[in-house]
Coordinates of C-alpha atoms in Angstrom, one line a residue:
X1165 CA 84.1 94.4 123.9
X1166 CA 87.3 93.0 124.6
X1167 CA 88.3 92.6 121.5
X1168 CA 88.1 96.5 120.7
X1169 CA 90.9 96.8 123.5
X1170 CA 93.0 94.9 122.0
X1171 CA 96.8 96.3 120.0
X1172 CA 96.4 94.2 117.8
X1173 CA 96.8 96.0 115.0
X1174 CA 98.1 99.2 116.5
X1175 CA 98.4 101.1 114.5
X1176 CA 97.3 98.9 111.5
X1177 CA 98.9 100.8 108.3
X1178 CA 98.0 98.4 105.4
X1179 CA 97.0 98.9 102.0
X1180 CA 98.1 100.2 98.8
X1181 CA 100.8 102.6 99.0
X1182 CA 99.7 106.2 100.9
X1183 CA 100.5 108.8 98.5
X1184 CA 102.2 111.5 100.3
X1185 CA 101.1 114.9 98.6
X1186 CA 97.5 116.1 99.1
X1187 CA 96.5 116.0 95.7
X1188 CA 99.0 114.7 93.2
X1189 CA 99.0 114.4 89.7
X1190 CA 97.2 111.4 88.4
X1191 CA 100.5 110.2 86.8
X1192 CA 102.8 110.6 89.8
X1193 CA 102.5 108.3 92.3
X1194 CA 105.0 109.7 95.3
X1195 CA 107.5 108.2 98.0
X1196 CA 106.6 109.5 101.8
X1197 CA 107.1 113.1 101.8
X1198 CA 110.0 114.1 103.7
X1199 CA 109.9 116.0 106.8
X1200 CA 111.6 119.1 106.9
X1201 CA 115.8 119.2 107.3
X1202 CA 116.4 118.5 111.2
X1203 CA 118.6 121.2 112.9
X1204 CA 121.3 120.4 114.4
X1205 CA 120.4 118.0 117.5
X1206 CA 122.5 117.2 120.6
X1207 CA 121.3 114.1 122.0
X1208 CA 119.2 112.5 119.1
X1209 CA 121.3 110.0 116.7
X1210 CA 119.2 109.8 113.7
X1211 CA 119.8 106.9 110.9
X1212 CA 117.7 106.7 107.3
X1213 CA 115.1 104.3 107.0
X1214 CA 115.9 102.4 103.9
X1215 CA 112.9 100.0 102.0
X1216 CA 114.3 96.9 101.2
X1217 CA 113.4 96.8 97.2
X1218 CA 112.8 94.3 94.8
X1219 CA 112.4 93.1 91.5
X1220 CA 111.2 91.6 88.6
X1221 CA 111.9 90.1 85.1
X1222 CA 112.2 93.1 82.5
X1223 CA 108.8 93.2 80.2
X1224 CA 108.6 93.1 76.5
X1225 CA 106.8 95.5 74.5
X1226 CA 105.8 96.2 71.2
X1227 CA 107.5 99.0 69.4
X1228 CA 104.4 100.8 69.0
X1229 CA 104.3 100.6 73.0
X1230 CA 101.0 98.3 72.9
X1231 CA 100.9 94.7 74.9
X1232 CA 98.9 92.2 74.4
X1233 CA 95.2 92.1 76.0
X1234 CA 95.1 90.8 79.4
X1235 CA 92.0 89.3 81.6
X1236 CA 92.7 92.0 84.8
X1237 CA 95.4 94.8 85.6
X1238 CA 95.9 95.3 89.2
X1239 CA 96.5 98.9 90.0
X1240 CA 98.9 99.2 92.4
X1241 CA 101.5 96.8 94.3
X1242 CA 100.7 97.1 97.6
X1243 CA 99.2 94.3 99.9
X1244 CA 96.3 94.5 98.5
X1245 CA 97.0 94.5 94.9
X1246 CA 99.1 91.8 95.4
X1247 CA 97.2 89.7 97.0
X1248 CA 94.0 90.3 94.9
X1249 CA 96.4 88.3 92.0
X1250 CA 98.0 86.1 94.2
X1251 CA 94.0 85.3 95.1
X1252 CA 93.5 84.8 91.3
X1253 CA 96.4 83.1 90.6
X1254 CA 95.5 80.5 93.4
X1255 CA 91.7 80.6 93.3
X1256 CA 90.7 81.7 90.0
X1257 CA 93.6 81.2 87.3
X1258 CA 90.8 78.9 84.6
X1259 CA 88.1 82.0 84.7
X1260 CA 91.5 84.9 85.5
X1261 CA 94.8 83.1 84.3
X1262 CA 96.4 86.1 82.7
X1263 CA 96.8 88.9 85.4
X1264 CA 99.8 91.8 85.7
X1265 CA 99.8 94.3 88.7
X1266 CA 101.0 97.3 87.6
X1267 CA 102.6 99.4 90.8
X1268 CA 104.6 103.4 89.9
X1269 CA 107.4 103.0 92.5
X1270 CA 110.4 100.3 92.0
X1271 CA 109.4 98.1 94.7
X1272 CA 106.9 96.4 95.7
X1273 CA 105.1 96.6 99.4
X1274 CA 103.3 99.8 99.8
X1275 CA 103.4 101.4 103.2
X1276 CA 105.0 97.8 104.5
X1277 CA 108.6 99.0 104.9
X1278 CA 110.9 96.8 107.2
X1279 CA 114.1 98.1 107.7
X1280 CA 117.0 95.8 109.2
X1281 CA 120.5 97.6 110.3
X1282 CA 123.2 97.4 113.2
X1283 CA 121.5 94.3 115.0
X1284 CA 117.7 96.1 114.6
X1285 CA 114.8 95.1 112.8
X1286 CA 112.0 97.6 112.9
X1287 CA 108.5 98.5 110.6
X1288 CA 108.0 101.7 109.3
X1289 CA 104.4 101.3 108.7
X1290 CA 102.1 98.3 109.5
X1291 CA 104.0 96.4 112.6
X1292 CA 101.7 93.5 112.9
X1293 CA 98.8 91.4 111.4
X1294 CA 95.7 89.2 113.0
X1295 CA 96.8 85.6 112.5
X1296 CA 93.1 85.0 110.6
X1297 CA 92.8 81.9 108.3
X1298 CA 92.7 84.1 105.5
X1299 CA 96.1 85.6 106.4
X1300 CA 97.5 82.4 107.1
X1301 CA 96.3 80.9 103.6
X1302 CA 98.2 83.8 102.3
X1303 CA 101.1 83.2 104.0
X1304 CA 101.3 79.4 103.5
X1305 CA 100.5 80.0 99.5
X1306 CA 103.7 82.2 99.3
X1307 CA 105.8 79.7 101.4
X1308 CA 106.4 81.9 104.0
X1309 CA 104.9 79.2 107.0
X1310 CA 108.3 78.5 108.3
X1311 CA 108.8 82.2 108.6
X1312 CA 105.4 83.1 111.1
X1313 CA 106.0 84.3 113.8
X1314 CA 103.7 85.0 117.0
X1315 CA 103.4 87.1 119.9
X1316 CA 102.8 85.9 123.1
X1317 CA 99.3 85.3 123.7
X1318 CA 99.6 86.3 127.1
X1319 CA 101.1 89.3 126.8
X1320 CA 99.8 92.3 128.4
X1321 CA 99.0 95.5 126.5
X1322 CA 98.3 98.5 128.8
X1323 CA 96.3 101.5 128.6
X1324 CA 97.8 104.9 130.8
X1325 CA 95.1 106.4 132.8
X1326 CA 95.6 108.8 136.1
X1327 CA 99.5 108.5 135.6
X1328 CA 100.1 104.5 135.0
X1329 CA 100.0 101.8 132.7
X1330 CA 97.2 99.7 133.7
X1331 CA 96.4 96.0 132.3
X1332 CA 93.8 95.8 130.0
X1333 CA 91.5 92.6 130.7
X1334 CA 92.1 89.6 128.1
X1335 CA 89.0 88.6 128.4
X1336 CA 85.4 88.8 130.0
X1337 CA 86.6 87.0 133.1
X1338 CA 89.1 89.5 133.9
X1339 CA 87.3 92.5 134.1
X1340 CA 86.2 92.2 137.6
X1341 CA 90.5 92.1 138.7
X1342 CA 91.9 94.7 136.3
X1343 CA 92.0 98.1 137.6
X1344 CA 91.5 100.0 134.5
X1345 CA 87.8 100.4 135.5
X1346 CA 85.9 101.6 138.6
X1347 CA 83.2 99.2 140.2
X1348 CA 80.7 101.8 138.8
X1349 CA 81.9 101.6 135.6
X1350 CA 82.3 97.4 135.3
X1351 CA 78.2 97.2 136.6
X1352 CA 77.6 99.9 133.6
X1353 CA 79.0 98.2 131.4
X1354 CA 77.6 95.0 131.9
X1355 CA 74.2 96.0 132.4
X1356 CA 74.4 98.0 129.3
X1357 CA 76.1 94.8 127.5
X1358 CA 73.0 92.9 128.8
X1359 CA 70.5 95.4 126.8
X1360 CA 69.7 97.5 129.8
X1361 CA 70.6 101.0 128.2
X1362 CA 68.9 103.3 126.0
X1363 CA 67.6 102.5 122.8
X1364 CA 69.8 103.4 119.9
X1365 CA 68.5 106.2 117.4
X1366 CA 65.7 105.5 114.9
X1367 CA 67.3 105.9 111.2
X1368 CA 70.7 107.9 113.1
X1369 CA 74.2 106.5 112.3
X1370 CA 76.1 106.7 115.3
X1371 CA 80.2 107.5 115.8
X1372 CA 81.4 104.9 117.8
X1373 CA 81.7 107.5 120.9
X1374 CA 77.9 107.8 120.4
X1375 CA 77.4 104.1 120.6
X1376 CA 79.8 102.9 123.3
X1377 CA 79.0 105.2 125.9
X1378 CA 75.0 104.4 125.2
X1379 CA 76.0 100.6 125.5
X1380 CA 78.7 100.7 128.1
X1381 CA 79.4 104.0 129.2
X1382 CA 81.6 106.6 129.5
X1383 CA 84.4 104.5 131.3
X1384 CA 84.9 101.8 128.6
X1385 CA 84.6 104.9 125.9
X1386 CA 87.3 106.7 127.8
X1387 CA 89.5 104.3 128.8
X1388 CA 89.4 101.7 126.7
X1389 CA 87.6 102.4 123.1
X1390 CA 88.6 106.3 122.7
X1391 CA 92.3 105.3 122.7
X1392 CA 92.1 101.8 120.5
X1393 CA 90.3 104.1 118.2
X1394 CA 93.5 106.8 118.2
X1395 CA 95.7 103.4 118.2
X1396 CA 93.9 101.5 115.2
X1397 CA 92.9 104.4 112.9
X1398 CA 94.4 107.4 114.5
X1399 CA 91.3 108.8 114.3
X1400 CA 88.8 110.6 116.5
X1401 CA 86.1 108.3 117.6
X1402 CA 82.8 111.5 117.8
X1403 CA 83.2 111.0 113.9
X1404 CA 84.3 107.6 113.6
X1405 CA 81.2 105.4 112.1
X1406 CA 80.4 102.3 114.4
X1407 CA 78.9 100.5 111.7
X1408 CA 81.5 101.0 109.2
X1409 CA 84.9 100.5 111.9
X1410 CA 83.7 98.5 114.1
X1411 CA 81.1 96.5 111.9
X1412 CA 81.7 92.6 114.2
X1413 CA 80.0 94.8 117.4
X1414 CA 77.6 97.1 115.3
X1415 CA 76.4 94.1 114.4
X1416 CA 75.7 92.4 117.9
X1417 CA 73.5 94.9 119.2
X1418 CA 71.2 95.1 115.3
X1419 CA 71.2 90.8 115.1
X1420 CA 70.5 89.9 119.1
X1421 CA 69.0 93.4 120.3
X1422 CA 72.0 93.9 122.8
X1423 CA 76.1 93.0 122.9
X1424 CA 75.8 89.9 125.0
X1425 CA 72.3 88.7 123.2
X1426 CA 73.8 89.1 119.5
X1427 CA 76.8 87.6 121.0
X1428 CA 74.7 83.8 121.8
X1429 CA 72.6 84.9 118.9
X1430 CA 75.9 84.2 116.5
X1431 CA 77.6 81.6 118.8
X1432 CA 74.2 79.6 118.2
X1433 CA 74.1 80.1 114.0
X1434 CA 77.6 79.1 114.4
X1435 CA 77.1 75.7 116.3
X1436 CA 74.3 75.4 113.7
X1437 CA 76.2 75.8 110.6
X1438 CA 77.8 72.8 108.4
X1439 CA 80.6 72.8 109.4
X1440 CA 84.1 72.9 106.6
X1441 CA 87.3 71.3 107.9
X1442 CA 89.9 73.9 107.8
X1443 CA 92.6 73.8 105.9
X1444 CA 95.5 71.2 107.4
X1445 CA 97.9 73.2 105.7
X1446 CA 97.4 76.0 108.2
X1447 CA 99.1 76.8 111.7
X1448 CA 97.3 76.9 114.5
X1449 CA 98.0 79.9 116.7
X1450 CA 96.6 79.8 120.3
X1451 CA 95.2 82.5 122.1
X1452 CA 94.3 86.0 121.1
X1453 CA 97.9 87.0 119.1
X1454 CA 99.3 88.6 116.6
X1455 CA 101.9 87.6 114.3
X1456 CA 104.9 88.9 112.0
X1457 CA 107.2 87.3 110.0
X1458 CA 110.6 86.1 111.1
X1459 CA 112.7 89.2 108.8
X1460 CA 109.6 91.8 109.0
X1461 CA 106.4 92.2 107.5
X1462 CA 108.3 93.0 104.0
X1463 CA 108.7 89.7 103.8
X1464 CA 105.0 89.2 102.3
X1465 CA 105.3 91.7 99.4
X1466 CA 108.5 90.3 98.2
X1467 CA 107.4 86.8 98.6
X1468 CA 104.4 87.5 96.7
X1469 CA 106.3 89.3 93.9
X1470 CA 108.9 87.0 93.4
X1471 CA 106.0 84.0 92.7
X1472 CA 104.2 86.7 90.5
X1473 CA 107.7 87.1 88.4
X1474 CA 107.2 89.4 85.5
X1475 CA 103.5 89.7 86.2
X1476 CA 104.7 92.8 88.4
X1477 CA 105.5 95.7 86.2
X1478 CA 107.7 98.2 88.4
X1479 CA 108.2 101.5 87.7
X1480 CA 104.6 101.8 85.7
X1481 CA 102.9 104.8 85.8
X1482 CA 99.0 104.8 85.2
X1483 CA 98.5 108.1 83.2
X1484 CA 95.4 107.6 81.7
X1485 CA 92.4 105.1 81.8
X1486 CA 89.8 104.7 79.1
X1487 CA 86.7 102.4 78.3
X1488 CA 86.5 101.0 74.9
X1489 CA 83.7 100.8 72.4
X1490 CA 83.1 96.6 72.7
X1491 CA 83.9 96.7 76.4
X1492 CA 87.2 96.5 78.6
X1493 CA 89.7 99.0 79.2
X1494 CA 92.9 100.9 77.8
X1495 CA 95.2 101.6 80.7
X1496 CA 98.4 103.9 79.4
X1497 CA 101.3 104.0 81.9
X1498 CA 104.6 105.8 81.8
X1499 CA 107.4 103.2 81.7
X1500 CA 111.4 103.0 81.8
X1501 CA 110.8 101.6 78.2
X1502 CA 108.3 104.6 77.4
X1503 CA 105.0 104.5 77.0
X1504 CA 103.1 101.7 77.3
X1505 CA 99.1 101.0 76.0
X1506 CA 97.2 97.3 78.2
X1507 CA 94.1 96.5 77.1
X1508 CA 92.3 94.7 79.9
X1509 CA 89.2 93.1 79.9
X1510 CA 88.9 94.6 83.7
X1511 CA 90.5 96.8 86.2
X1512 CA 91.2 96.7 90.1
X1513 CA 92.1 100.1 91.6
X1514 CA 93.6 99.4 94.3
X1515 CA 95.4 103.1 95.2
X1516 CA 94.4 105.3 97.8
X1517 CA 90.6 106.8 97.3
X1518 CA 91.6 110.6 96.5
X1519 CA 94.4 109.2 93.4
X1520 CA 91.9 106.7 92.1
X1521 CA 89.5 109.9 92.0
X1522 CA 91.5 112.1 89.5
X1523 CA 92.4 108.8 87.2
X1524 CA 88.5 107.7 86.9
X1525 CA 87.0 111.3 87.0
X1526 CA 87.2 111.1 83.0
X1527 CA 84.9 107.6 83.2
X1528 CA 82.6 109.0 86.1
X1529 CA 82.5 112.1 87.7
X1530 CA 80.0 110.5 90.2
X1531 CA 82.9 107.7 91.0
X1532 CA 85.6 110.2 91.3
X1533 CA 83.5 113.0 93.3
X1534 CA 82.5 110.0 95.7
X1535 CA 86.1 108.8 96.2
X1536 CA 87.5 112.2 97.2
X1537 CA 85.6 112.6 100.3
X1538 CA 87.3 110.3 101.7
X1539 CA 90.0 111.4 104.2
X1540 CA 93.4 110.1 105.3
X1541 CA 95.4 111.9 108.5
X1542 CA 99.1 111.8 109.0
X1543 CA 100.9 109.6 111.2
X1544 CA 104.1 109.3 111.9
X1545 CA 106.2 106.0 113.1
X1546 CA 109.3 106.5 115.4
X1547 CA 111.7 103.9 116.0
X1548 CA 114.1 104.4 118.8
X1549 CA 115.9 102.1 121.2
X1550 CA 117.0 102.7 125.0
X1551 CA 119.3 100.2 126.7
X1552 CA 117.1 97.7 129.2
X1553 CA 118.1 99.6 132.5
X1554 CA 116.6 102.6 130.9
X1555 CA 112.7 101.3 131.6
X1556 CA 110.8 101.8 134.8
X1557 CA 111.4 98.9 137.9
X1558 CA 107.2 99.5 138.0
X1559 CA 107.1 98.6 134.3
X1560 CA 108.9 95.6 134.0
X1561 CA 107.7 91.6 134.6
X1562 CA 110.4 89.4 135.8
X1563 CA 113.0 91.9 135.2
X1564 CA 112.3 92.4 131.6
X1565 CA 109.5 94.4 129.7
X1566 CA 107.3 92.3 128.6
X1567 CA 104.1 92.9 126.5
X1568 CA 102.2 94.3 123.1
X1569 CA 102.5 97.7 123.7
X1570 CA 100.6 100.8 125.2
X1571 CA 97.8 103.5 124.5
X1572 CA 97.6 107.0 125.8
X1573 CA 93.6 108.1 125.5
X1574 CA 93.6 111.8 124.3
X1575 CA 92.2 113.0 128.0
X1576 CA 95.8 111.9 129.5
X1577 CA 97.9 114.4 127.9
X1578 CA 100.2 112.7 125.7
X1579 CA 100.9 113.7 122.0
X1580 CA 102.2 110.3 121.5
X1581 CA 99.0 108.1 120.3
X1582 CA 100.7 104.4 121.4
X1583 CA 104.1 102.3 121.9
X1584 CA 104.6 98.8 120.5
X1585 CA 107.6 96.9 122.1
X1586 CA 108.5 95.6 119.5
X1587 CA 111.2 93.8 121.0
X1588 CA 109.5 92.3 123.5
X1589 CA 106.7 91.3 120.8
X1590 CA 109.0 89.2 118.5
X1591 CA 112.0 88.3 118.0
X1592 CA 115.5 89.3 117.1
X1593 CA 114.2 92.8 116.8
X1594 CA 117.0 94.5 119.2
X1595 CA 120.4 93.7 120.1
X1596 CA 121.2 92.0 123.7
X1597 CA 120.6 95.1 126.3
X1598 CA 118.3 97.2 124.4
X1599 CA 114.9 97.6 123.9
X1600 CA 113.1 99.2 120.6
X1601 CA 110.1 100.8 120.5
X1602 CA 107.8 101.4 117.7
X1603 CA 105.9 105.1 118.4
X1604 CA 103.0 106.4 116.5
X1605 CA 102.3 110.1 116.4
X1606 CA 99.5 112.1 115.1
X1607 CA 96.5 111.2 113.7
X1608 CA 93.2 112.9 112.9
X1609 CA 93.2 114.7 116.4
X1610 CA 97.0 116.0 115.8
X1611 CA 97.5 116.4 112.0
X1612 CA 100.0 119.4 112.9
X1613 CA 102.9 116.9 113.2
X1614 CA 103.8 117.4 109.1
X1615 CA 105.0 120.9 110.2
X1616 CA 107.6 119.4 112.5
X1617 CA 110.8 118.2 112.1
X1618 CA 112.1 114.9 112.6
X1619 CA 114.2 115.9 116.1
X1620 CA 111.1 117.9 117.0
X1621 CA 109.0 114.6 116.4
X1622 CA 111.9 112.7 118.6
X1623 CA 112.2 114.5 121.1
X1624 CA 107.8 114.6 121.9
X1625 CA 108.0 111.1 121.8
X1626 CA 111.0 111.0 124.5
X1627 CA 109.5 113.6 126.7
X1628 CA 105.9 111.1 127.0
X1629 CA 108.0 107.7 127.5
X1630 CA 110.0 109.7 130.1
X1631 CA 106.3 110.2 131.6
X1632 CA 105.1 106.7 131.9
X1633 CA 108.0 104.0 130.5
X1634 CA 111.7 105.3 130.5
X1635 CA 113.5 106.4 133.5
X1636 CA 113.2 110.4 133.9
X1637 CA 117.4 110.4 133.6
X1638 CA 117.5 107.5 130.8
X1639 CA 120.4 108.6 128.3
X1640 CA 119.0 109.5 125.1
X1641 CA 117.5 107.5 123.0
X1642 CA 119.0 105.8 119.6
X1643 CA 117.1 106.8 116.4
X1644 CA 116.7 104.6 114.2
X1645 CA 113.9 105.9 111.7
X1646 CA 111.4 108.2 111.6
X1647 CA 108.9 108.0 108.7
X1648 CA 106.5 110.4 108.1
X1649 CA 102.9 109.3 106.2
X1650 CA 101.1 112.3 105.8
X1651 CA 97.5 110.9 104.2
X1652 CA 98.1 107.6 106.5
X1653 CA 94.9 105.4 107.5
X1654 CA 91.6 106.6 105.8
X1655 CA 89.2 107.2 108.1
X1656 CA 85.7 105.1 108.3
X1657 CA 83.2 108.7 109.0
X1658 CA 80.3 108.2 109.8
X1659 CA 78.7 107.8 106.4
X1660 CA 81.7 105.8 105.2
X1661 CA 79.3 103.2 103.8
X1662 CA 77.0 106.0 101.7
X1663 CA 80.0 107.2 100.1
X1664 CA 81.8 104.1 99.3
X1665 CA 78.4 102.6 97.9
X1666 CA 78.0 105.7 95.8
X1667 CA 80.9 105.1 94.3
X1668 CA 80.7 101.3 93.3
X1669 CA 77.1 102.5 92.6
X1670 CA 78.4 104.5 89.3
X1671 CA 81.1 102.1 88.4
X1672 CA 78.5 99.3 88.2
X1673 CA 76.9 101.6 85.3
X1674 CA 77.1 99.9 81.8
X1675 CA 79.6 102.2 80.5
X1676 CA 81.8 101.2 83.6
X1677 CA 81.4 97.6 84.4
X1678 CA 84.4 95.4 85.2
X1679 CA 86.4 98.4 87.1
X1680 CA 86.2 97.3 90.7
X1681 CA 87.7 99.2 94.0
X1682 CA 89.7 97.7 96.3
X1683 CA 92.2 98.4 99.5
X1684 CA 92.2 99.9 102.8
X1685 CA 89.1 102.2 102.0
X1686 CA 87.0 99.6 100.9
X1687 CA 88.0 96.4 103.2
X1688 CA 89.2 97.9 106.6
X1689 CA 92.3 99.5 107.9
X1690 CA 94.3 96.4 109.4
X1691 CA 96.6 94.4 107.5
X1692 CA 94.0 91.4 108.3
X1693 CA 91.1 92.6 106.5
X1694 CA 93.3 93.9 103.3
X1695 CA 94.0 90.4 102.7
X1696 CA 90.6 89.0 103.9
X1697 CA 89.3 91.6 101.3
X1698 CA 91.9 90.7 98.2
X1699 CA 90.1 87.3 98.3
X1700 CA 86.6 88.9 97.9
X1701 CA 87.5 91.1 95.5
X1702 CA 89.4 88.3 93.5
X1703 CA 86.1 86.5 93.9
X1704 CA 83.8 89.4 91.8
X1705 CA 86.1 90.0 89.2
X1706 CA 86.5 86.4 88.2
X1707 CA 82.6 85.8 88.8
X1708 CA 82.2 89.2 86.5
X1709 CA 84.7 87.9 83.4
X1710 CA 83.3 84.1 84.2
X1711 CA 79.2 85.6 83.4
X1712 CA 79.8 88.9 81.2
X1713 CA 82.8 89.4 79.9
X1714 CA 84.4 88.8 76.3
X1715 CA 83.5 85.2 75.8

């Protein structure tokens, strides 16, 4: 269960763009809504956060507003959307060759905003990705390799508990020296690991709080899996589904009747398996990391753009979808050059769940109904820097902090779900002296954060690093940006699967076939899985046009 203790991906905010308003108009797809005006605040320096933009070659349209027919519009010019046609452009281009990705703001990226000012370099949304083979393919294929960077394997990440940041063990062999855990609680856990626990629930999904404690017990829930949970999806693990979050381990205990026997179980179908040379194109990363890119995770987006050229149609926004008579679509967007009609032989949504809803509700009302249950908390990311004397003696290594980052489990009091330091993560993040930190806030468990202010968000973020990480007399801290996503990470409820079936379920009816979902929803919250997920998608919908479609 190490790897749930890991920051990985803390928080992991990738996917199509969040759309900021509760339920907008299916035309109008929104920047982050703004907090409200900040009074006037004494100690807190705040800058803007500015999203590094990009663009494309201007498209040509027919006076009657009408393109030509293409094989697939992406909807949406976030990670996933563009990766889904960088997928098919790479993978597919003799059964997919004429793609466009059609995304309502003027840039490109999503919720992936890096912003780079005074010396700093700081993300606004995702901060970091798993170095996966899929992710590195992606990066290699938009010749970003020479840009990769990685974290240090070895460094720590922390959890707080009883007052201080304790170690988290990096691997199975650790547990017995990390103090994280009582004795009790280490011979719970493994015995429960082993398969000596209760049986799970005949025909009962569990929340992941239901399944850990039953497995491990209430010490790894606690202090290790309840705050990952907060620190991955923000979200509150009594009615997060097990199966559907945490799928790799749900897994374990269905395939080999326990953790550690589904754990051999798959190490021996792995030894078993042909086995296909890996690509030599691809880095090799050592250890359990994570990785960025050398000027910011925006890096990706506008890489991927910029090899898509005038593929990527800014400023287009979907108004209306409809099916035709002999089969494919009619997509009609509002455009700087007015409106514009696509005919498509099939469509990729790849928007948030509860905007995809209201623009398919007029091709299934089973779809859309199905794709508004799903639900998506605010968060909030808070840059801020302190100079290096500000941190702890306690918490520093060698006379620097060193590490991924920290988690505060609900029980310990903390409004502030984790830290990533990020300058101690990658680097060039920070000028000499100072140290920036990357602070989530909110979450399923605090969505009242979109009724404060940006100083009132501040200044609950200082008050818990004063707690645990800065110096209770530190000077006040530099702001550098705080960015508020209120409908953030959607949330895998139990019974994230039944809904999410039900909904491919109607779009796989004859009137709707070749309109396939995709994004955070539908692949998994981390940057990692987006991109893992872009190449299944672009897998289906070049499989669908290659057997059905318009021959």
């Amino acid at each position: 269960m190490t790897t749930l203790s890991r920051l990985a991906d803390l928080p992991s905010f990738a996917a199509p763009p969040p759309l900021l308003t509760h339920r907008p108009p299916p035309s109008v797809f929104l920047t982050p809504k703004p907090t409200k005006p900040s009074p006037p605040h004494h100690f807190f320096k705040l800058r803007c956060s500015v999203a590094k933009q990009s663009t494309v070659t201007p498209v040509e349209v027919a006076a009657d507003g009408a393109i030509s027919s293409v094989d697939c519009v992406v909807v949406g010019g976030g990670i996933s959307g563009l990766c889904i046609a960088q997928a098919l452009a790479t993978k597919h281009n003799d059964a997919v060759p004429n793609v466009i990705v059609t995304e309502a703001r003027d840039r490109v990226g999503g919720n992936i905003i890096t912003v780079e000012k005074d010396g700093y370099l700081w993300e606004e949304g995702p901060n970091s990705f798993q170095p996966s083979d899929s992710m590195l393919t992606m990066l290699v294929d938009s010749g970003l390799k020479d840009d990769l960077v990685l974290g240090d394997p070895n460094a720590p990440r922390f959890v707080l508990w009883d007052g201080k940041l304790r170690p988290v063990p990096s691997s199975p062999a650790d547990i017995a020296f990390f103090d994280l855990m009582s004795i009790g609680g280490k011979v719970r856990a493994a015995f429960g690991a082993l398969g000596i626990r209760p049986s799970p629930p005949p025909g009962q999904e569990e929340s992941v709080e239901e399944f850990v404690r039953r497995n491990l017990g209430d010490e790894v829930f606690e202090r290790l899996i309840e705050p990952f949970c907060s620190g991955v999806y923000a979200g509150d693990p009594s009615k997060l589904s097990m199966k559907a979050a945490f799928g790799k381990v749900w897994n374990l205990e269905q395939n080999g009747g326990s953790i550690i026997g589904g754990a051999f179980k798959a190490i021996q179908e792995r030894n078993r398996a042909p086995k296909t040379p890996r690509d030599p194109r691809l880095p090799k990363p050592k250890g359990q990391t994570v990785g960025s890119l050398r000027k910011g995770l925006s890096m990706l987006p506008d890489a991927l753009s910029s090899r898509l050229g005038d593929k990527v149609k800014l400023s287009w926004k979907l108004s209306g979808i409809s099916k035709l008579d002999k089969g494919g679509y009619t997509l009609t967007y509002e455009t700087p050059e007015g409106l514009v009609s696509v005919l498509s032989k099939s469509v990729v949504m790849t928007i948030p769940s509860y905007v995809a809803s209201s623009l398919l509700r007029p091709l299934s009302a089973a779809a859309a109904d199905a794709l508004s249950k799903f639900y998506y908390p605010p968060v909030a990311a808070v840059s801020i820097s302190y100079p290096k004397e500000a941190i702890r003696t306690e918490c520093l290594i060698d006379g620097e902090l060193k590490g991924f980052g920290q988690l505060h489990p609900r029980s310990q009091g903390l409004k502030t779900l984790g830290t990533i330091y990020s300058s101690s993560l990658f680097p060039n993040r920070a000028p000499a002296g100072r140290v920036l930190l990357l602070n989530y806030i909110g979450g399923a468990t605090n969505p009242g954060i979109l009724s404060k202010t940006e100083s009132e968000l501040v200044e609950a973020v200082h008050q818990d690093l004063k707690k645990v990480l800065i110096k209770p007399n530190a000077k006040d801290p530099l702001v550098l940006g705080v960015r508020v996503w209120s409908q953030a990470i959607p949330q895998f409820l139990v019974g994230h699967f039944d809904v999410l079936d039900a909904a491919n379920a109607a779009l796989r009816d004859t009137e709707t076939q070749g309109l396939f979902l995709g994004g955070n929803y539908v692949s998994g919250v981390a940057l990692g899985r987006c991109v893992e997920g872009a190449y299944d998608i672009a897998a289906d919908v070049a499989n669908f046009l290659s057997q059905y479609a318009y021959k």
